[in-house]
Amino acid sequence: IFDPIHGYIELSKLAISIIDTPEFQRLRNIKQLGCCYYVFPGASHNRFEHSIGVAYLARKLLRNILKNQSEIKINKAFLDIIEIAGLCHDLGHGPFSHIFDDKFLKAHIKNNSFIKHEIRSCLILDYIVKKYNIKISKPHLEIIKELIHPIKKNIKPKFLYHIVANPDTGIDVDKFDYIRRDTYNIGLKYSFNYDRIIKQARVINDEIVYPSKMIYEIYELFNIRNRLHLQIYTHPVVRAVELMYIDCFNILEKKCNFSKKILNIEEFLKYTDTIFEKFIHIKEIKHILQRIDKREIYKYVGQDLIITDLEEDIILKKAQKIFKKLFSNKAKKTYFDIVTIGYKENPIKKVKFYSTKTNKLVNMSNISNLINQNLFEQKIRFYKN
C-alpha cells in the first residue's frame, strides 16, 4: 500500500483479511478530524488510512526493538498481534468521532462502558472475527483487545502496552501517526518526526524508554499535540459546527431514542459521518444542516480562562448567570463549551530515559528551565444561536 505519510508499507495477510470487510471499510466515511473539515479544507482524511498507518508503525516499532535487543525473547506471533491491535484500535468510532462519545453518548447513556470507542472497537473486532471466520485464535484475540483497551494489565511482556495505546506515558504509535498525518493534510509547517524514536527506543525493566538526548523531541511531541488541540481541533468555529451537529443528535434522540437503538453493534455499524442523510426527512435536522451549508454557524461570543479547579457543572452554572445577563434578550439559545487541553501533570515526568553510552536509565528530574512545565489549559467558551 502506498501511504502519503509512510511511503510504501506492507501489511500481513491477516491484516488484509480484516481490512477487506465492510465493517472496516466503514472507516473510509468517518473523517479523522470530524468537523475540522468545515474550517480546514485539507482535513479530509479518514480513520481508514490512520488505522492502516498505526498498524504499520506498531509492527515496525516492535520489529525494531526485537532487532536491536536480541536478548528479548517473545513469540513472533506478537508481530501480528500488535499490528492487528493498531489496525483495529479505532474500529469503534461513531459519526464525527469524539463529539459522538463525549457530547452525545455521555449525556444519554449513564454508567455504560459503551460510550468509550475503545470498548466498541473490541466489540466490533469480536463481531468481525466471528462473522468472517478470521484466523485469530481466542487467546490472541483477547490479547489484541487488551492492547486496544488496557484493563487487566496482565499481558507479558508488559512493554507491549506501550506501543499502540500507552496508558502510562501517552507516547505511542497512535500519536505518531495522527500528529504527522493531521499536520500534513491540513498543510501546517510544523510536525513531528517519529523515525528516530522508533529506531532508538529500547526496553529496560519491561518498559519502553528513550535516549536521554531525545528529551526535547519527546517534549515537542506533547507540545505539538497541545498546539493542534489549541489551534485546530478546538478552533472556535470548529466547536460551533460541533454544537450544531450535537443539536442534530439530540433531535434524533427525541424522535427515536437513538442512543438505545445503537447499543446493538449491527445497528451501530450502519452509521458514519453521513448519518443525517438518513434522517434528512426530519424537519428540525434538515434546517440545521441547511444552516451549516449556508455557513449560518452558531455565533462565537468569547471565552474565559478557568483559573480554579471547580467541577464542570459548577463552572457552567456560574457562566450561565453571567451569560444570561449579557445576552438574555439577544439570543434564542445559549451554549457553553468547556475546552480542556493538555495534561494536569507535566507528561515528561512520566517518561523514562536511558544513556546511549551505558544503556541504563538516567535521572532526568532536573530537565531544563527552557522546557515549559505547564502543559495544561482549561477555558469556557460562549456561543449563541
XYZ file of C-alpha atoms in Angstrom:
385
model
C 0.000 0.000 0.000
C 1.325 3.465 -0.811
C 0.657 5.895 2.012
C 1.492 9.614 1.660
C 2.831 9.694 5.219
C 4.850 6.487 5.493
C 5.537 5.673 1.833
C 5.253 2.071 0.653
C 4.107 -0.159 3.504
C 3.425 -3.861 3.779
C 0.715 -5.465 5.883
C 0.196 -9.088 6.817
C -2.398 -11.293 5.138
C -4.207 -11.354 8.466
C -4.475 -7.557 8.463
C -5.728 -7.556 4.866
C -8.427 -10.095 5.758
C -9.791 -7.592 8.300
C -9.369 -4.547 6.069
C -11.380 -6.259 3.324
C -14.592 -6.322 5.365
C -17.465 -3.810 5.164
C -17.115 -3.144 8.897
C -13.534 -1.911 8.480
C -14.231 -0.158 5.165
C -16.831 1.857 7.083
C -13.888 3.900 8.438
C -13.478 5.462 4.979
C -16.574 7.515 5.794
C -15.502 8.809 9.201
C -13.190 11.800 9.000
C -10.173 11.701 11.274
C -10.782 15.284 12.406
C -14.573 15.383 12.264
C -15.917 18.913 11.964
C -12.450 20.419 11.417
C -13.117 19.838 7.716
C -15.600 22.744 7.776
C -12.816 25.147 8.752
C -9.696 23.470 7.370
C -10.481 22.026 3.887
C -7.342 19.863 3.934
C -8.667 17.903 6.911
C -10.476 15.447 4.661
C -8.511 12.335 5.671
C -10.322 9.474 7.341
C -9.996 6.944 10.140
C -9.348 4.306 7.474
C -5.872 5.468 6.446
C -4.951 6.439 10.018
C -5.734 2.899 11.207
C -3.557 1.391 8.485
C -0.748 3.792 9.435
C -0.939 2.826 13.105
C -0.869 -0.898 12.196
C 2.272 -0.324 10.133
C 4.054 1.704 12.845
C 3.090 -0.735 15.605
C 4.692 -3.646 13.786
C 7.703 -1.506 12.825
C 8.370 -0.388 16.412
C 8.177 -3.919 17.827
C 10.301 -5.313 14.995
C 12.997 -2.683 15.613
C 13.048 -3.414 19.349
C 13.468 -7.150 18.730
C 16.156 -6.482 16.126
C 18.159 -4.166 18.408
C 17.753 -6.260 21.549
C 18.262 -9.907 20.713
C 18.014 -10.767 24.409
C 14.255 -10.114 24.307
C 12.644 -13.446 23.584
C 8.966 -13.339 22.655
C 6.773 -15.314 20.306
C 6.959 -13.919 16.755
C 3.152 -14.108 16.721
C 3.235 -10.850 18.696
C 4.238 -9.036 15.492
C 0.852 -9.942 14.005
C -0.918 -9.293 17.303
C 0.485 -5.782 17.705
C -0.234 -4.997 14.045
C -3.903 -6.024 14.395
C -4.230 -4.049 17.646
C -3.014 -0.942 15.808
C -5.247 -1.666 12.837
C -8.418 -2.088 14.898
C -7.920 0.472 17.667
C -10.362 2.944 16.045
C -12.993 0.500 14.761
C -15.445 1.750 17.375
C -15.552 5.406 16.395
C -19.006 6.733 15.650
C -20.189 9.615 13.437
C -17.946 12.684 13.809
C -15.714 10.702 16.180
C -15.156 12.262 19.598
C -18.215 14.534 19.799
C -20.384 11.438 19.378
C -18.897 9.936 22.556
C -18.105 12.996 24.639
C -21.114 15.186 23.912
C -23.904 12.837 22.845
C -23.482 9.373 24.352
C -22.251 10.668 27.729
C -25.370 12.794 28.007
C -27.779 9.963 27.198
C -26.146 6.704 28.329
C -25.328 6.620 32.017
C -22.882 4.193 33.628
C -22.319 2.250 30.427
C -18.913 1.375 29.020
C -20.395 1.529 25.501
C -19.679 5.270 25.475
C -15.945 4.516 25.083
C -14.900 3.975 21.482
C -12.150 1.578 22.608
C -14.770 -0.738 24.122
C -16.774 -0.599 20.909
C -13.596 -1.335 18.913
C -13.223 -4.585 20.855
C -16.891 -5.497 20.351
C -16.670 -4.849 16.611
C -13.440 -6.856 16.332
C -15.202 -9.782 18.026
C -18.057 -9.357 15.561
C -15.746 -9.306 12.506
C -13.713 -12.325 13.622
C -16.847 -14.384 14.202
C -18.755 -13.237 11.094
C -15.912 -13.759 8.608
C -14.092 -16.580 10.413
C -10.889 -14.532 10.639
C -7.969 -16.751 11.594
C -7.202 -15.322 15.047
C -7.116 -17.727 17.978
C -9.202 -16.886 21.024
C -6.130 -16.272 23.290
C -4.584 -13.952 20.684
C -7.895 -12.131 20.223
C -8.071 -11.455 23.969
C -4.526 -10.047 23.903
C -5.360 -7.783 20.957
C -8.424 -6.402 22.756
C -6.412 -5.830 25.925
C -3.824 -3.851 23.935
C -6.576 -1.741 22.342
C -8.189 -1.038 25.697
C -5.884 -1.888 28.621
C -7.894 -3.057 31.639
C -6.366 -6.146 33.246
C -2.712 -5.179 32.631
C -1.861 -8.886 32.666
C -0.097 -9.258 29.311
C 3.547 -10.234 29.365
C 5.897 -8.763 28.350
C 4.366 -5.569 29.724
C 6.210 -3.254 27.344
C 3.707 -4.302 24.657
C 1.212 -1.959 26.356
C 3.428 0.985 25.376
C 3.116 0.520 21.615
C -0.476 1.176 20.458
C -2.312 2.852 23.356
C 0.210 3.710 26.052
C -1.664 4.160 29.358
C 1.467 5.210 31.267
C 3.214 7.972 29.292
C 0.888 8.623 26.343
C 3.756 8.068 23.884
C 2.553 5.559 21.298
C 2.338 4.978 17.556
C -1.257 6.223 17.508
C 0.047 9.710 18.334
C 2.978 9.347 15.941
C 0.607 8.706 13.056
C -2.168 11.194 13.742
C 0.173 14.101 14.512
C 2.168 13.518 11.323
C -0.979 12.832 9.246
C -3.013 15.753 10.591
C -0.276 18.350 10.146
C 0.474 17.043 6.637
C -3.137 17.117 5.444
C -4.001 20.468 6.985
C -0.853 21.944 5.444
C 0.861 23.080 8.636
C 4.551 23.911 8.538
C 5.262 22.232 11.860
C 5.131 18.488 12.508
C 6.794 15.682 14.430
C 9.383 13.176 13.205
C 8.933 9.802 14.877
C 11.693 7.983 12.923
C 14.445 8.491 15.469
C 12.213 7.491 18.362
C 11.229 4.230 16.676
C 14.839 3.419 15.795
C 16.319 4.165 19.215
C 13.566 3.146 21.623
C 14.685 0.359 23.975
C 13.127 -1.891 26.555
C 14.540 -1.600 30.064
C 12.788 -3.117 33.082
C 9.964 -4.202 30.785
C 9.223 -0.585 29.753
C 9.874 1.251 26.510
C 12.363 4.045 27.202
C 14.125 6.642 25.068
C 17.639 8.126 24.718
C 18.205 10.985 27.155
C 19.376 13.217 24.295
C 15.887 12.927 22.768
C 14.119 14.630 25.649
C 13.470 17.754 23.564
C 11.943 15.683 20.758
C 9.659 13.993 23.285
C 8.700 17.361 24.716
C 7.964 18.593 21.202
C 5.597 15.645 20.699
C 3.433 16.812 23.600
C 3.844 20.451 22.650
C 2.675 19.890 19.052
C -0.234 17.801 20.301
C -1.317 20.687 22.528
C -0.802 23.159 19.702
C -3.034 21.089 17.404
C -5.738 20.961 20.066
C -5.466 24.689 20.687
C -5.328 25.914 17.081
C -7.086 23.167 15.091
C -9.136 20.582 16.987
C -10.811 23.114 19.310
C -10.881 26.087 16.949
C -13.911 28.213 17.977
C -15.680 27.785 14.628
C -14.987 24.027 14.619
C -16.628 23.816 18.032
C -19.562 25.908 16.795
C -20.205 23.414 13.987
C -19.889 20.590 16.514
C -22.576 22.228 18.660
C -24.876 22.246 15.644
C -24.325 18.543 14.994
C -24.842 17.817 18.684
C -28.226 19.542 18.362
C -28.966 17.200 15.428
C -28.068 14.185 17.564
C -30.286 15.448 20.389
C -33.203 15.898 17.985
C -32.623 12.349 16.771
C -32.659 11.153 20.365
C -36.048 12.753 20.988
C -37.510 11.336 17.787
C -36.361 7.705 18.026
C -34.440 7.094 21.279
C -31.302 6.827 19.162
C -28.804 6.186 21.989
C -30.578 2.963 22.964
C -31.039 1.883 19.365
C -27.306 1.806 18.629
C -26.422 -0.352 21.629
C -26.803 -3.144 19.101
C -23.457 -3.446 17.267
C -25.051 -4.310 13.923
C -27.179 -1.166 14.161
C -24.224 0.971 15.310
C -22.182 -0.117 12.280
C -24.756 1.435 9.925
C -23.774 4.976 10.890
C -20.869 7.144 9.755
C -20.436 10.883 9.095
C -23.250 10.538 6.560
C -25.706 9.671 9.350
C -28.001 12.662 8.890
C -28.574 11.900 5.221
C -30.679 9.010 6.549
C -32.728 11.431 8.665
C -32.993 14.407 6.321
C -36.778 13.951 6.406
C -36.793 15.261 9.999
C -37.588 18.959 9.590
C -35.502 20.248 12.504
C -32.415 18.324 11.397
C -32.824 19.458 7.791
C -32.998 23.080 8.974
C -29.706 22.804 10.913
C -27.938 21.068 8.028
C -29.087 23.815 5.663
C -27.711 26.414 8.059
C -24.338 24.638 8.075
C -24.306 24.537 4.275
C -25.037 28.280 4.155
C -22.399 28.980 6.839
C -25.011 30.296 9.248
C -22.975 28.909 12.120
C -23.779 29.462 15.783
C -22.074 32.692 16.810
C -18.935 32.519 18.925
C -19.176 35.246 21.575
C -15.949 34.867 23.547
C -14.086 32.850 26.147
C -12.548 32.991 29.604
C -9.680 31.005 31.052
C -10.648 28.922 34.064
C -8.151 29.508 36.832
C -9.916 27.467 39.505
C -10.235 23.724 39.980
C -14.035 23.593 40.145
C -16.275 20.802 38.922
C -17.628 21.248 35.389
C -21.261 21.666 36.462
C -20.328 24.447 38.931
C -18.349 26.268 36.235
C -21.304 26.055 33.863
C -23.786 27.369 36.447
C -21.627 30.403 37.170
C -21.034 31.067 33.492
C -24.732 30.766 32.737
C -25.624 33.545 35.153
C -23.100 35.893 33.560
C -24.154 34.956 30.053
C -27.875 35.472 30.698
C -27.254 38.974 31.996
C -25.358 39.898 28.855
C -27.447 38.185 26.196
C -30.840 37.337 27.667
C -32.714 39.411 25.075
C -30.442 38.819 22.125
C -30.172 35.052 21.720
C -32.741 32.330 21.177
C -30.434 29.804 22.776
C -27.070 29.972 24.510
C -24.287 27.387 24.588
C -21.396 26.874 26.985
C -18.420 24.841 25.927
C -15.636 23.792 28.293
C -12.361 23.200 26.449
C -9.636 21.228 28.207
C -6.212 20.951 26.600
C -3.104 19.164 27.804
C -2.094 17.390 30.987
C -2.547 18.494 34.597
C 0.850 16.991 35.388
C 3.803 17.538 33.080
C 3.840 14.331 30.954
C 7.622 14.477 30.570
C 7.937 13.437 34.242
C 6.362 10.060 33.444
C 8.743 9.287 30.585
C 11.897 7.288 31.281
C 15.196 7.844 29.503
C 18.421 5.913 29.128
C 22.047 6.766 28.408
C 23.214 5.640 24.968
C 26.678 5.054 26.472
C 25.610 2.665 29.230
C 22.128 1.573 28.108
C 20.998 2.234 31.676
C 18.242 4.507 32.978
C 19.242 8.053 33.872
C 17.600 10.587 36.171
C 16.120 13.478 34.200
C 14.375 15.251 37.095
C 16.285 18.493 36.538
C 15.477 18.769 32.864
C 15.736 22.351 31.683
C 14.366 25.757 32.544
C 13.645 26.185 28.840
C 11.038 23.416 28.851
C 7.635 24.743 29.848
C 6.410 22.767 32.837
C 2.793 23.872 32.380
C 1.140 21.911 29.564
C -2.469 22.275 30.721
C -5.196 24.793 29.944
C -8.914 24.949 30.546
C -11.319 27.567 29.240
C -15.020 28.145 28.838
C -16.455 29.458 25.593
C -19.758 31.165 24.920
C -21.926 30.751 21.840
C -25.383 31.885 20.867
C -27.873 30.717 18.279
